[in-house]
Short mmCIF file of C-alpha atoms in Angstrom, two decimals:
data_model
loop_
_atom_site.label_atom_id
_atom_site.label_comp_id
_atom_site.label_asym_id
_atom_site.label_seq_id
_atom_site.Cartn_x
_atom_site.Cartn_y
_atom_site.Cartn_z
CA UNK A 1 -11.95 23.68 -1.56
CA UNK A 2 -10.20 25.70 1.57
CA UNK A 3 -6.52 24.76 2.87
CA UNK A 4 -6.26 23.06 6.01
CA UNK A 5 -2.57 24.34 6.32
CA UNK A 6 -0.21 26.36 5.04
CA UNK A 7 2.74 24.78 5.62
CA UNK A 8 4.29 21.75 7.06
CA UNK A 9 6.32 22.06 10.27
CA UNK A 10 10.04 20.67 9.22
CA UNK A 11 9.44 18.62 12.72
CA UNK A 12 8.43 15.03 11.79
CA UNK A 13 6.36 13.17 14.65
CA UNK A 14 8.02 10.00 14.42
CA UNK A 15 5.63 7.24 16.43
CA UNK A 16 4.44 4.23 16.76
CA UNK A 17 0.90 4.54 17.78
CA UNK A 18 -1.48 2.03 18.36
CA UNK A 19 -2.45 -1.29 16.31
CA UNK A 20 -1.98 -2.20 12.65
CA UNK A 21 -4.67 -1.86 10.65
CA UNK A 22 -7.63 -4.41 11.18
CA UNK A 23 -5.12 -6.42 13.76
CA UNK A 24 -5.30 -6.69 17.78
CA UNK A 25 -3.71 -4.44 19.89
CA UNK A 26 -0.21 -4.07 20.02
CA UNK A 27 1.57 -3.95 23.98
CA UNK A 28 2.65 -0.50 24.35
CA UNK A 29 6.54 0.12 23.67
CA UNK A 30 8.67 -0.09 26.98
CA UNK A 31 9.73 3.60 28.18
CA UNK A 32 13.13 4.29 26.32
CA UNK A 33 15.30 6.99 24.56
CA UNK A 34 13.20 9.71 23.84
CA UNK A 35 9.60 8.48 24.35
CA UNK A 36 7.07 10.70 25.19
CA UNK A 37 4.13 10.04 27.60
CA UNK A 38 1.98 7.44 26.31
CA UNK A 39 -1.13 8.39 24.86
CA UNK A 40 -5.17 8.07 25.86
CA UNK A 41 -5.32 5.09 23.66
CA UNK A 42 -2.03 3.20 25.47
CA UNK A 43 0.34 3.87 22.24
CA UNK A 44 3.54 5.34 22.76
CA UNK A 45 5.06 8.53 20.55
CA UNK A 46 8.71 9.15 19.99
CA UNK A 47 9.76 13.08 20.19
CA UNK A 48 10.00 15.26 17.47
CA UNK A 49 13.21 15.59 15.54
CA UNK A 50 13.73 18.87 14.95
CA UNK A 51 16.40 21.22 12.72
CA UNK A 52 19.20 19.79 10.75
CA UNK A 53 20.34 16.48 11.22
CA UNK A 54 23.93 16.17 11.36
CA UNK A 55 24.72 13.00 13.08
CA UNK A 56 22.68 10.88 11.03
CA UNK A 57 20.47 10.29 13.77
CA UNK A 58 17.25 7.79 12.51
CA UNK A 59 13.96 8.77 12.35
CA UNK A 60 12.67 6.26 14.26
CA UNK A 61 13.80 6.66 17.93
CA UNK A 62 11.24 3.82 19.65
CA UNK A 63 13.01 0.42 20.90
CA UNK A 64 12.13 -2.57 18.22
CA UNK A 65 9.59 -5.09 19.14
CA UNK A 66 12.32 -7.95 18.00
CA UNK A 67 15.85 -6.10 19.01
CA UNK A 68 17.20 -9.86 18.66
CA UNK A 69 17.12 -9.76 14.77
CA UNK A 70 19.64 -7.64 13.25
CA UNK A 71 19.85 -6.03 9.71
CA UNK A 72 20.79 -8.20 7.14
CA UNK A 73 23.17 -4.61 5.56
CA UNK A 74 23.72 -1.29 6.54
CA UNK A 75 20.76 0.81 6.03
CA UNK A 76 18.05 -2.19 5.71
CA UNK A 77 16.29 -0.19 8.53
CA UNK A 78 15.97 3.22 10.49
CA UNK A 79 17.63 5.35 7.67
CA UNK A 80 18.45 8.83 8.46
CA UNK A 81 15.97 11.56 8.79
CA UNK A 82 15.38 13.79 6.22
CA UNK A 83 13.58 17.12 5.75
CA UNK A 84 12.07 18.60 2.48
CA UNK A 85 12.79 21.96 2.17
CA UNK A 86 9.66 22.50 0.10
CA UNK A 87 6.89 24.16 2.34
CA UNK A 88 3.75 22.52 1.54
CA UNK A 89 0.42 23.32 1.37
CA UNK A 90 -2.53 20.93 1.83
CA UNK A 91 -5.53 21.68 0.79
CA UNK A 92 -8.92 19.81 1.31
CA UNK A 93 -10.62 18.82 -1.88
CA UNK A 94 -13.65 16.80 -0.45
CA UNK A 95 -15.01 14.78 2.05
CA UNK A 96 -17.62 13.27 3.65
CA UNK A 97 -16.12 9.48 2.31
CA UNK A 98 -16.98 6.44 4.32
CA UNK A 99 -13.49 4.86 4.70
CA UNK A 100 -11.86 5.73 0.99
CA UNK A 101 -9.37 3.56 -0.01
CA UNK A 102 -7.83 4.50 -3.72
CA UNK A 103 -7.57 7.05 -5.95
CA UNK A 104 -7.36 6.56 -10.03
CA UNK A 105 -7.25 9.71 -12.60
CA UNK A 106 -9.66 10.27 -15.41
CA UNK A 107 -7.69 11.92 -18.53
CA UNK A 108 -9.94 15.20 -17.86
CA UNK A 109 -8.05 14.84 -14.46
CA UNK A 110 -11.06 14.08 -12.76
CA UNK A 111 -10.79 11.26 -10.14
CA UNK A 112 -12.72 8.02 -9.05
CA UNK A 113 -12.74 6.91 -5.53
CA UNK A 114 -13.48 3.86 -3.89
CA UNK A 115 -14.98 3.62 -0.52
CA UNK A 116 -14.19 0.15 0.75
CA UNK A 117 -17.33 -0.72 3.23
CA UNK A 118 -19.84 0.45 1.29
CA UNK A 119 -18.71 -0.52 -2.05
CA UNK A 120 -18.96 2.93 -3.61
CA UNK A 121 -17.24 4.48 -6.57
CA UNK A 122 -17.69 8.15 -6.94
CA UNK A 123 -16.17 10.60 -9.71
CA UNK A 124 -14.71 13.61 -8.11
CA UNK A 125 -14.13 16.76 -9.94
CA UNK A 126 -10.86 18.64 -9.33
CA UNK A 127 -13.01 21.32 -7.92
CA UNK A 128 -14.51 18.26 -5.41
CA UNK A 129 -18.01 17.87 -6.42
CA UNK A 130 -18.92 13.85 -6.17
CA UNK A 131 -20.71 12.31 -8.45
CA UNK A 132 -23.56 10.03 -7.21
CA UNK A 133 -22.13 6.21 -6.74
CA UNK A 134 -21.58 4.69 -10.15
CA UNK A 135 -24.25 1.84 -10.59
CA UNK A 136 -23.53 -1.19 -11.63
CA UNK A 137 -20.77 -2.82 -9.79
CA UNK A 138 -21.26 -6.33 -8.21
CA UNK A 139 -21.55 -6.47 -4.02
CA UNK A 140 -18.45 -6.79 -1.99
CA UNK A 141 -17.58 -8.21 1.33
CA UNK A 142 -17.41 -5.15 3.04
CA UNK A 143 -16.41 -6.28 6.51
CA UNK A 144 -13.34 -5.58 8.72
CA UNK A 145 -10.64 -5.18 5.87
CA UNK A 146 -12.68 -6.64 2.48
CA UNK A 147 -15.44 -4.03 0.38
CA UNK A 148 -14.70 -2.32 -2.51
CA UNK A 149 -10.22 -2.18 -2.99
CA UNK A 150 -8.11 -0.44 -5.34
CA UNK A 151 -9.21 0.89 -8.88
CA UNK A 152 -7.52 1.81 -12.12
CA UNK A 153 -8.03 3.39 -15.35
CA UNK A 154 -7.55 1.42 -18.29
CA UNK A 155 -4.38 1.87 -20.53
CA UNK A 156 -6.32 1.80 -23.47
CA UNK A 157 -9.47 4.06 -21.41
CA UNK A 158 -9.67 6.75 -23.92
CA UNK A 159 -10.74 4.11 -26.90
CA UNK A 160 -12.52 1.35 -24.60
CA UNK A 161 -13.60 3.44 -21.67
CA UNK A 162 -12.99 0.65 -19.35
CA UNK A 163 -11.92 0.63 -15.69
CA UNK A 164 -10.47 -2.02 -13.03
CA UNK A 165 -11.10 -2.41 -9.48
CA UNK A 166 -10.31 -4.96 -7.00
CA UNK A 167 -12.58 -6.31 -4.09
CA UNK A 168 -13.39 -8.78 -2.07
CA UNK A 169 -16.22 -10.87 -3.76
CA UNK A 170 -18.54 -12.78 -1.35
CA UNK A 171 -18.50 -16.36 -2.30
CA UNK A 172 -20.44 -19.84 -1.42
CA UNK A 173 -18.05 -21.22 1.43
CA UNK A 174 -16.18 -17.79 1.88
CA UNK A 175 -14.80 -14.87 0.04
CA UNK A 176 -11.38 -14.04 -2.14
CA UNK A 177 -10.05 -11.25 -3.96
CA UNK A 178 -11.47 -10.39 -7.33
CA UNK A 179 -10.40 -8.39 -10.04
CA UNK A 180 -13.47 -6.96 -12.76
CA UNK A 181 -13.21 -4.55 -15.15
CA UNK A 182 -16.42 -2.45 -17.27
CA UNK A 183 -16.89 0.24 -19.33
CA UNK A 184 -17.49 3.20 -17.07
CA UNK A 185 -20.50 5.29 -18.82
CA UNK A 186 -20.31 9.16 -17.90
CA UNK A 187 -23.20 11.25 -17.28
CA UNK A 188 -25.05 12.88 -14.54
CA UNK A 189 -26.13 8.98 -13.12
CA UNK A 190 -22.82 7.07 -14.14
CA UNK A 191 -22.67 3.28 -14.44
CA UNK A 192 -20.67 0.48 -15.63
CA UNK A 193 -21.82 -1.88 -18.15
CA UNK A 194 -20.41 -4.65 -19.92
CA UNK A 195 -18.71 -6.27 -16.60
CA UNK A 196 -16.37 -9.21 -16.12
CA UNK A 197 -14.75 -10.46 -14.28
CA UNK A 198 -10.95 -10.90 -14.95
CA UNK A 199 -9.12 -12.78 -11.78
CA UNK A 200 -10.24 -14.93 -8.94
CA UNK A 201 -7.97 -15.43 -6.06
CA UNK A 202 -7.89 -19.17 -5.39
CA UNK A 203 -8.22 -21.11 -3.06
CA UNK A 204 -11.99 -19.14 -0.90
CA UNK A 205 -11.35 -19.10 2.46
CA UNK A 206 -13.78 -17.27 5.38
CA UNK A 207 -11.50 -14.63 6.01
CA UNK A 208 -11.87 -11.03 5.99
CA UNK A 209 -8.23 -10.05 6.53
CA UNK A 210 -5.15 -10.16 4.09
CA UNK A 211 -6.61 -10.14 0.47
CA UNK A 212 -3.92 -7.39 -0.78
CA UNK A 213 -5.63 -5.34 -3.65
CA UNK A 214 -3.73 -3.13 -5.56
CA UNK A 215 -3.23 -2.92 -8.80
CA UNK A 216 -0.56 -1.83 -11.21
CA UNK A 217 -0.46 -1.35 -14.97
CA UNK A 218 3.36 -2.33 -16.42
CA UNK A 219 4.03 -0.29 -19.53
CA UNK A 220 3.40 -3.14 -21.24
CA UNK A 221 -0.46 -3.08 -21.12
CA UNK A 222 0.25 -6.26 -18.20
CA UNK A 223 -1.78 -5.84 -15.00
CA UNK A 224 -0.14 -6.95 -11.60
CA UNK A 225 -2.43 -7.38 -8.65
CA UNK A 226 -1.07 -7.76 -4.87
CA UNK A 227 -2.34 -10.68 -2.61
CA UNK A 228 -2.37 -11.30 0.56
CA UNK A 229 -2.09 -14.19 2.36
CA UNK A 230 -5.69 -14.21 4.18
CA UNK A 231 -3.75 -13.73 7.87
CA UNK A 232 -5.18 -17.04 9.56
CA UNK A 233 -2.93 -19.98 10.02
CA UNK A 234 -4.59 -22.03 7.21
CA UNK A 235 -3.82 -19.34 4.94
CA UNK A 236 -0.37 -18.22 6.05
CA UNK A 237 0.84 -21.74 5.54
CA UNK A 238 -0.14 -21.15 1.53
CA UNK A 239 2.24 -18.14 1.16
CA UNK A 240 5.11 -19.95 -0.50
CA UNK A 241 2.65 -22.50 -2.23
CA UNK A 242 2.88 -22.55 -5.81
CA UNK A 243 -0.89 -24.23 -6.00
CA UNK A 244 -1.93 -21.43 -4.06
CA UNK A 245 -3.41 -17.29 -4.99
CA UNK A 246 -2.06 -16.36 -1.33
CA UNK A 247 0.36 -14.51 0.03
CA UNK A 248 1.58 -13.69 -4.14
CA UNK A 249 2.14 -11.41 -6.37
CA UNK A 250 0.56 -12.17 -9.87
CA UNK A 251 1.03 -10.93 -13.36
CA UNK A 252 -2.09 -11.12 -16.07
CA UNK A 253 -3.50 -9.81 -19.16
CA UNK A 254 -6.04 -7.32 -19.37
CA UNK A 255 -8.53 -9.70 -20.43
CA UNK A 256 -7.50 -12.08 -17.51
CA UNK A 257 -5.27 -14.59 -19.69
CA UNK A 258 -2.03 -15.48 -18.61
CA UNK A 259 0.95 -14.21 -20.17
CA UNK A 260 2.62 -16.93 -21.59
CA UNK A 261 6.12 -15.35 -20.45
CA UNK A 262 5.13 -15.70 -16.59
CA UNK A 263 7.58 -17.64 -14.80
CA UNK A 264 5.43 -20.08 -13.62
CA UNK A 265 3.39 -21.30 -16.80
CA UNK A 266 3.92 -24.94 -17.70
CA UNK A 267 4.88 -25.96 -13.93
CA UNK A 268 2.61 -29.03 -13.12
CA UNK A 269 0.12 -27.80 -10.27
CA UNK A 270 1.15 -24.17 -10.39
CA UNK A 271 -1.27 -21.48 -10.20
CA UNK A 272 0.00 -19.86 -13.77
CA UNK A 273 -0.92 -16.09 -13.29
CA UNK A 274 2.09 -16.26 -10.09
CA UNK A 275 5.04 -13.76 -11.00
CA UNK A 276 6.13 -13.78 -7.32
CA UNK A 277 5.59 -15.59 -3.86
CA UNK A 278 6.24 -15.50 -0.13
CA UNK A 279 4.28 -12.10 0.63
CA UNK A 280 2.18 -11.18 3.68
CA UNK A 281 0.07 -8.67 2.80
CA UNK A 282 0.62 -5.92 0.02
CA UNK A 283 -1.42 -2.93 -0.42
CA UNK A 284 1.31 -0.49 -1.23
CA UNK A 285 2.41 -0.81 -4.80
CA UNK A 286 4.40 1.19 -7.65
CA UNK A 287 6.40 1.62 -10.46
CA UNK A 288 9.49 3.12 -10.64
CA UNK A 289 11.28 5.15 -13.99
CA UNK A 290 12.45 2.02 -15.16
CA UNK A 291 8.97 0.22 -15.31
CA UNK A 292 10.47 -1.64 -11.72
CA UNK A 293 7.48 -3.01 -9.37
CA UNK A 294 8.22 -2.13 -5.81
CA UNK A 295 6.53 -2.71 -3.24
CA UNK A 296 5.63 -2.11 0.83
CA UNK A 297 3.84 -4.88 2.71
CA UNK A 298 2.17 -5.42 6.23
CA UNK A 299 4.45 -6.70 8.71
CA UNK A 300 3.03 -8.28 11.60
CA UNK A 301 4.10 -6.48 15.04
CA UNK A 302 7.44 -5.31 13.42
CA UNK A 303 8.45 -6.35 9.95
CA UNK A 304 6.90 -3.92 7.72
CA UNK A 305 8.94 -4.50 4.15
CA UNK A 306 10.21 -2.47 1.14
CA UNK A 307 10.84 -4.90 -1.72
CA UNK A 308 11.62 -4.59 -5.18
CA UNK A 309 9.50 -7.06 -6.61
CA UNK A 310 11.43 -9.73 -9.42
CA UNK A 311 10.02 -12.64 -11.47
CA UNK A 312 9.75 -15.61 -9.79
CA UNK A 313 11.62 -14.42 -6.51
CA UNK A 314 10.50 -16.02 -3.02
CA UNK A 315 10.66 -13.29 -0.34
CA UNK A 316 10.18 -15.39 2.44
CA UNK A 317 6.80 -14.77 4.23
CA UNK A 318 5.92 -16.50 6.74
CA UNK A 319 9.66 -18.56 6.69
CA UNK A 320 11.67 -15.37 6.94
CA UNK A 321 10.83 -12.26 8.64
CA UNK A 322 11.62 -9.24 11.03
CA UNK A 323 8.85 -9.11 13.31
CA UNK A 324 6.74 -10.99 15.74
CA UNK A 325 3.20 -11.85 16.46
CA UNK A 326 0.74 -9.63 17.93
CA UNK A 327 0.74 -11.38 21.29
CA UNK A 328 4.51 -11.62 21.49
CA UNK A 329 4.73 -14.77 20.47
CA UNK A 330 8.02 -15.57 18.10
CA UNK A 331 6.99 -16.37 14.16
CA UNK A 332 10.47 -16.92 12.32
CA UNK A 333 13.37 -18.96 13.80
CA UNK A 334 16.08 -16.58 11.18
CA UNK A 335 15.27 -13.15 9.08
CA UNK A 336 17.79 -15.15 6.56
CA UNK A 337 17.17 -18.22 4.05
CA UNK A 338 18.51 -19.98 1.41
CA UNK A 339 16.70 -19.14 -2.19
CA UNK A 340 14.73 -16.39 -0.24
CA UNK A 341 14.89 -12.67 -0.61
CA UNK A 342 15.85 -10.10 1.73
CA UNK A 343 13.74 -6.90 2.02
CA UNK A 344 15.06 -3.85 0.55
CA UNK A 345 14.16 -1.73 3.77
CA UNK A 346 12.13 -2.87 7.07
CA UNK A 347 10.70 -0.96 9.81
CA UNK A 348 10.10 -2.29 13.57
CA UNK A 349 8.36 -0.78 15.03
CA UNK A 350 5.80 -0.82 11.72
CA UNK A 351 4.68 2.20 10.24
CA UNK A 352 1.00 -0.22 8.77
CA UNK A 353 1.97 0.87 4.92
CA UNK A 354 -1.11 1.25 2.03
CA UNK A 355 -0.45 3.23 -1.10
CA UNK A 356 2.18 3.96 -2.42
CA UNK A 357 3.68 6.48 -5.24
CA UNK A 358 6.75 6.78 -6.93
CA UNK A 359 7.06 10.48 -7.67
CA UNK A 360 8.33 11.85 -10.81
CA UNK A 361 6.73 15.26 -11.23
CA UNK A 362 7.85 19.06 -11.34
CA UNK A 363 6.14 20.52 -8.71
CA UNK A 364 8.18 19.36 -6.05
CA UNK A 365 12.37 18.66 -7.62
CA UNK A 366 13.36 17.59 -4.69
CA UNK A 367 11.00 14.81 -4.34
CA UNK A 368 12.13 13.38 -7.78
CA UNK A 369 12.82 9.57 -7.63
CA UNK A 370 11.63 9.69 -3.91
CA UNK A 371 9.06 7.01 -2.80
CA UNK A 372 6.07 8.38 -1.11
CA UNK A 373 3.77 5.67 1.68
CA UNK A 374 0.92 6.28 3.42
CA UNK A 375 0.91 5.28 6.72
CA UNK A 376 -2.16 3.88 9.07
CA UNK A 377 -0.92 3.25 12.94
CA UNK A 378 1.81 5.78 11.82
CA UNK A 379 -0.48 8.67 10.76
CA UNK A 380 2.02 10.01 8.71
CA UNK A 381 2.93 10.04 4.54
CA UNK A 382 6.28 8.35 4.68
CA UNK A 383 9.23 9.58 2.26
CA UNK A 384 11.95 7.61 0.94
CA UNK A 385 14.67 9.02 -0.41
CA UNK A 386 16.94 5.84 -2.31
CA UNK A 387 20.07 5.76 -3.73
CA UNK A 388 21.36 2.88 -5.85
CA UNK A 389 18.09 1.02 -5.11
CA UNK A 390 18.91 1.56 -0.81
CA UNK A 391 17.16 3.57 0.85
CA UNK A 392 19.22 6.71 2.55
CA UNK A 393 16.83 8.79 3.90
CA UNK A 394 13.35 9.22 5.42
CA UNK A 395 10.78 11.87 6.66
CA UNK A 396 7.53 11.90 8.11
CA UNK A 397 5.07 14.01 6.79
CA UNK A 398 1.60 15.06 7.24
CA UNK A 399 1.53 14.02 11.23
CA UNK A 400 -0.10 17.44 12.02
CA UNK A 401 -3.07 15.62 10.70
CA UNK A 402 -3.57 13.30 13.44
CA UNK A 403 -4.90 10.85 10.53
CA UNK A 404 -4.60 7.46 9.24
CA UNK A 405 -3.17 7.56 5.60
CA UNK A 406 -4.83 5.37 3.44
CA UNK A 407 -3.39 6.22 -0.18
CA UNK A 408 -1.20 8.46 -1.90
CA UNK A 409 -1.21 9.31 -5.78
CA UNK A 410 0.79 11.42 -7.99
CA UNK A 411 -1.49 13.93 -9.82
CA UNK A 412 -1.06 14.85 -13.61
CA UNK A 413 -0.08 18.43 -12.95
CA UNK A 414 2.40 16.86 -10.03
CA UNK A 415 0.69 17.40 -7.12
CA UNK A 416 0.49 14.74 -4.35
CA UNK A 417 -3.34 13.51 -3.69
CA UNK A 418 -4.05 11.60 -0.53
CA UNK A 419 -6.71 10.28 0.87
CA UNK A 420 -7.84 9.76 5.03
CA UNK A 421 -8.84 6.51 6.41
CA UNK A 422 -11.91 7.34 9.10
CA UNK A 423 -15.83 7.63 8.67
CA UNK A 424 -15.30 11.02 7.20
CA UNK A 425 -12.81 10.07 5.39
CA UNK A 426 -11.04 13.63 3.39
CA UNK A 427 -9.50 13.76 -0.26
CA UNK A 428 -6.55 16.39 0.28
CA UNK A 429 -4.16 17.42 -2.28
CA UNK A 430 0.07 18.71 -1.61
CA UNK A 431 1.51 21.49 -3.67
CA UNK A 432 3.92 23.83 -2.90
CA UNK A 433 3.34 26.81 -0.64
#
């Protein structure tokens, strides 16, 4: 391994640069406040906040796309800056991955990674010597935003040595989310035997966009996975369907039963495994000290949304909303609607959220309780510090990088792991300096 750097500046590039992940280009922000010069690729930067912040000044100092919609509270978006007053170090465990996209800890701490084009899983030692790709796994859709998603060791992993991952599966007529889980067998060629798989997003639809993919074990042995909402019109429309996978979240078994406690069980026509609805696009998902699933998804140009996600709660999507389409082009009439939930933070401009950790480790006591993003068009790891389930404070970290952050993961030992989003895509770690 070597360390990249030593420390983190306190400064926090705070920007908006360049398109959401897998969309069109965005129109660069007008000239305002403290922009910088744009940059080569036509995205605009906001300046460095430096030093203490006394004034409560945001982080965020770029004019919304939609200045016409209005917080819903106080604090539902551009919180204060904050600075840790950690230094960190970041050191570079490996590299060399084609576009990684999750992170999931063995208990001998060592990790699996997913690369999502290629399909890969590799088992990465602490020390960062890759395994080769673990055989067996079924082909993915690898194009634009499909391949191989997030992946997850089993609660139960150290007496059924399985694993769960999340991809998109090609299909006659299409493709859709899957969910599959094996028995990952070690060794110096590792495989998976004994697949199946355990969820099917329904209805297939030729789309490579807005699948979701993460996945979350509740304490209770339950697995959540995140959906999106496939992006094109036929699939937006599906978002608040009940008869419809998209745009949800849903709750099964490990096996891929239902729980016969989700809300949604017994409804005629309802797609049972549904815990909640009216999403756009999750891939940022955690959960919080009191077993709590939160959640960031993909706004469209503006809109990006913290929620804390409740059984059988409608959050809007596409009804509701805080941002606009990529050409300009107005989606939602109100942010506000009756039986629908508001978001527990937004950002305009977006800050293109995947990963997401809750941190609760030792290394870092200030960070306790704080919600940690990784950011794509943002190139930065996002902090949240919340208070009373609001969010009070944010920071920007990891912009020295210059790099698309795909995922962030709390290490056993406390450490932060991250991973890059590129060709070379890099598996760093965060400890104190």
């Amino acid at each position: 391994m070597r360390t990249l750097l030593s420390t983190l500046a306190f400064a926090a590039l705070l920007s908006n640069p360049g398109a959401a992940y897998g969309q069109g280009a965005r129109k660069p922000a007008e000239q305002s406040g403290n922009l910088a010069p744009g940059r080569a690729d036509g995205s605009q930067q906001t300046q460095p906040r430096e030093g203490p912040n006394p004034t409560g000044a945001p982080i965020e100092t770029a004019p919304p796309n939609v200045p016409e919609f209005k917080p819903a509270f106080p604090g539902q978006t551009r919180a204060p800056a904050v600075q840790s007053r950690t230094a960190i170090q970041v050191t570079e465990v490996a590299s060399g991955f084609n576009k990684p996209w999750a992170i999931a800890f063995l208990p001998d701490q060592r990790m699996l990674v997913t690369e999502k084009p290629t399909g890969n899983l590799f088992i990465v030692t602490p020390q960062g010597a890759k395994s080769p790709a673990v055989a067996g796994l079924p082909p993915v859709d690898g194009r634009n935003q499909g391949g191989l998603l997030d992946v997850e060791v089993g609660p139960d992993y150290a007496k059924s040595g399985l694993i769960y991952w999340a991809y998109y599966e090609p299909r006659e007529g299409g493709n859709g989310l899957a969910v599959a889980r094996a028995k990952l067998v070690d060794g110096p060629k590792p495989r998976v035997e004994g697949l199946k798989v355990i969820f099917r997003m329904q209805p297939t639809l030729e789309s490579t966009l807005h699948a979701g993919g993460r996945l979350v074990f509740a304490p209770d042995g339950k697995l959540f996975v995140t959906l999106g909402e496939r992006s094109i019109l036929p699939g937006r429309v599906q978002a608040r369907d009940l008869k419809s996978h998209f745009g949800k979240v849903v709750r099964i078994n490990p096996d891929g039963s239902v729980p016969r406690d989700n809300p949604f069980v017994g409804r005629k026509e309802a797609k049972p495994e549904i815990w909640s609805l009216g999403h756009r696009n999750i891939l940022s998902a955690a959960l919080d000290a009191q077993g709590r699933l939160w959640e960031v998804e993909m706004g469209p140009r503006g809109g990006d949304e913290l929620n804390l996600v409740e059984k059988a709660k409608d959050y809007g999507w596409p009804t509701i909303g805080y941002g606009e389409e990529y050409s300009g082009a107005p989606i939602h009439k109100s942010t506000q609607g009756p039986g629908m939930e508001q978001p527990v933070y937004y950002w305009d401009p977006v800050i293109s959220p995947s990963g997401m950790t809750i941190y609760t480790g030792a290394l870092f006591p200030e960070w306790r309780d704080n919600v940690f993003i990784g950011g794509l068009s943002s190139q930065a790891l996002v902090r949240l510090v919340l208070e009373n389930d609001r969010v009070v404070g944010e920071e920007r970290l990891l912009t020295d990088l210059d790099a698309r952050i795909r995922e962030v993961v709390q290490g056993p030992e406390g450490a932060l792991y991250v991973l890059t989003d590129a060709s070379d895509g890099k598996l760093l770690k965060l400890t104190p300096k």
